[in-house]
XYZ file of C-alpha atoms in Angstrom:
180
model
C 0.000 0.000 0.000
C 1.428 3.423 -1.115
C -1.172 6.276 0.184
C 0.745 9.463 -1.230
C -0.798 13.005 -0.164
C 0.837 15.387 -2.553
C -0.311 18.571 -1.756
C 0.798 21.660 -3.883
C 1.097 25.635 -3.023
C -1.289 27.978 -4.923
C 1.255 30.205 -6.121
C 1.968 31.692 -2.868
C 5.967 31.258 -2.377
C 5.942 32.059 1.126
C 4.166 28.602 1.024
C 5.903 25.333 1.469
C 4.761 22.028 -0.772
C 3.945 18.925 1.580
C 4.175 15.699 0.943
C 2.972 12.325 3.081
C 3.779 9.372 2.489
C 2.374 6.104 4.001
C 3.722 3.020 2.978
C 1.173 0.607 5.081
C 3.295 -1.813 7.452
C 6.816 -0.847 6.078
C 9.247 -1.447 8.620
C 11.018 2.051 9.736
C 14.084 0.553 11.326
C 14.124 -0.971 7.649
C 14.888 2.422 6.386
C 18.197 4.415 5.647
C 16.946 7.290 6.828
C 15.852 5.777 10.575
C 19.749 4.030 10.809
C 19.221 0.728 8.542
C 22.833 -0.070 7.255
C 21.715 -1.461 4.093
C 20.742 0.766 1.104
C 17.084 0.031 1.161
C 14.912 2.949 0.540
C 17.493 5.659 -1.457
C 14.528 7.892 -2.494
C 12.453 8.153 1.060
C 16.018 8.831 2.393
C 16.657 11.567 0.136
C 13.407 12.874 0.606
C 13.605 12.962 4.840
C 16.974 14.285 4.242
C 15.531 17.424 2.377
C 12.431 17.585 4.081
C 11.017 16.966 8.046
C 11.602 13.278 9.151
C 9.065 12.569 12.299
C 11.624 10.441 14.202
C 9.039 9.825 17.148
C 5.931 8.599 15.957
C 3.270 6.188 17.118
C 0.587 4.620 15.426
C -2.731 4.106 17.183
C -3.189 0.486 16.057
C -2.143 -1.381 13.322
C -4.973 -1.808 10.882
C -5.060 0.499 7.913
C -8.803 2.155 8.520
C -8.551 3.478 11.984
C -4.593 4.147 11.497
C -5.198 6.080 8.746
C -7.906 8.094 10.308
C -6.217 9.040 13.237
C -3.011 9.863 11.345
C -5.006 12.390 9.329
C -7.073 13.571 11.822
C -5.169 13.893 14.652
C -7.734 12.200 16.681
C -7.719 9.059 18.627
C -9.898 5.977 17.511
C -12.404 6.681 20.147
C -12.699 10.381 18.933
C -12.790 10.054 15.117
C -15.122 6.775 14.950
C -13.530 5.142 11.883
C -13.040 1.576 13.099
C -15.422 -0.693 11.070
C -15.463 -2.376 7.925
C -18.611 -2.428 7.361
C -18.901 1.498 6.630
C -17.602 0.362 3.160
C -20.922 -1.038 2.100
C -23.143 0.531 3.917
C -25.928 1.338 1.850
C -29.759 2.819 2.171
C -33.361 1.515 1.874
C -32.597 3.104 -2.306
C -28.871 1.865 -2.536
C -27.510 5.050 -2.207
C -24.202 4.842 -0.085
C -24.720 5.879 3.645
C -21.211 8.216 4.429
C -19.172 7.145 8.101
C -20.265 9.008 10.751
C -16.820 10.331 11.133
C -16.314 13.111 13.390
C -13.366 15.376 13.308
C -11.662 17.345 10.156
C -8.559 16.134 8.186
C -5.345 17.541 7.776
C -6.569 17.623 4.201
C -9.534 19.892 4.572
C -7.466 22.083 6.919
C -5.266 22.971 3.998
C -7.837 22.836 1.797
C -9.124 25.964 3.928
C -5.704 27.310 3.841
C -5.573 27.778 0.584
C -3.618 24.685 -0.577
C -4.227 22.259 -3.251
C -4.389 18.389 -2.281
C -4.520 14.938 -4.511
C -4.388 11.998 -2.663
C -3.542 8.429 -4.357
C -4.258 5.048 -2.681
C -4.299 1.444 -3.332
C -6.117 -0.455 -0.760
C -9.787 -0.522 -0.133
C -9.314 0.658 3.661
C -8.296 4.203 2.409
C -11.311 4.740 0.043
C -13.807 7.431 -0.347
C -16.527 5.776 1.455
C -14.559 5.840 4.407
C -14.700 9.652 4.397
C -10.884 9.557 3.116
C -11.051 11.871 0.273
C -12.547 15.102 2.415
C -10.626 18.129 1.213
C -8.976 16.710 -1.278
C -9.880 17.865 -5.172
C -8.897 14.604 -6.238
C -8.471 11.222 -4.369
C -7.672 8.503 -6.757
C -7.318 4.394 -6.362
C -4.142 3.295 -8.130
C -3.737 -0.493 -8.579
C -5.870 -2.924 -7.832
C -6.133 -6.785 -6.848
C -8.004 -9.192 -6.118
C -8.718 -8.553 -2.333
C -9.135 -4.724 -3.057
C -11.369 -4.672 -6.053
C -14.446 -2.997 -5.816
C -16.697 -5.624 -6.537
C -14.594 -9.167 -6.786
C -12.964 -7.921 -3.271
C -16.301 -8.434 -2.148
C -17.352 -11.200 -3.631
C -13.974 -13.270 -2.503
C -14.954 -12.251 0.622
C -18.024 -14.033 0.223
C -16.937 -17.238 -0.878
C -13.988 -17.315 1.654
C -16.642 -17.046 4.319
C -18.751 -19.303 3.289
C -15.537 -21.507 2.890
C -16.158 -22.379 -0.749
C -12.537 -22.799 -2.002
C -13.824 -24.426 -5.288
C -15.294 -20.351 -5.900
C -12.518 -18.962 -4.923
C -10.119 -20.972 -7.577
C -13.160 -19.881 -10.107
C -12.155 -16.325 -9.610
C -8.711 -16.720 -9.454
C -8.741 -18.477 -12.522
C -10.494 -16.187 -14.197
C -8.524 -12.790 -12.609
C -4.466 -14.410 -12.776
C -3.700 -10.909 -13.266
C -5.469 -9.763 -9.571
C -4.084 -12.295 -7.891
């Protein structure tokens, strides 16, 4: 998972650029720029050399949804109320998608406010829209998909693995090689 925040100046140059990055269970003491001896991560060192490295920082949990959350929030889990999967398909009595009932603002829409322009790009299905992710941002885009993350075989995998019909899930693996 690669959730990138790029968020641009609007042609103020008292204004600095900022840029997240949030590489989803990556290792930090794997990292040059944290004291790893090997040459592992050349560009994310280059960019914490140039940039602000947070050398102190501590996640709230480690699944993806409410880490996320609180990481762009600033709230705690408690606070923010992003901490169930099944805000992703919540839907009403006509279909139409129910939003989270986050609480809270993200950094996002603070800068947004500011003046600032923000994209957002994101691979897995914990970081997506319906989870109130893409507040603030004028555009927040999926980039790569498989099989587990798809919109609508994600789901359906899901399915069958629950129901613990394996002969299903080789159907659909068969028939995505390039998801899987």
């Amino acid at each position: 998972l690669l959730a990138l925040l790029a968020v641009a100046a609007c042609g103020q140059a008292e204004r600095v650029n900022v840029l997240l990055i949030s590489i989803d269970t990556l290792r930090a003491d794997h990292l040059g720029c944290y004291g790893y001896a090997r040459d592992t991560s050349p560009r994310i060192d280059a960019l914490a050399r140039e940039g602000v490295l947070f050398e102190n920082a501590v996640a709230t949990t480690s699944w993806t949804l409410p880490a996320h959350m609180s990481m762009l929030s600033g709230l705690p889990i408690s606070a923010h109320g992003a901490c169930e999967e099944r805000h992703y398909n919540r839907r009403d009595e006509n279909g139409e998608r129910i939003p989270p009932p986050l609480r809270g603002n993200l950094v996002s829409e603070a800068l947004s406010r500011a003046g600032y322009r923000a994209g957002g790009f994101y691979t897995w299905k914990y970081l997506d829209d319906s989870f109130g992710f893409d507040a603030g941002f004028e555009l927040w885009q999926r980039c790569g998909i498989d099989l587990f993350s798809h919109p609508t075989l994600g789901v359906e995998w899901g399915r069958l693995r629950q129901a613990g019909d394996v002969e299903g899930m080789k159907t659909v693996a068969a028939a995505y090689p390039e998801l899987m």
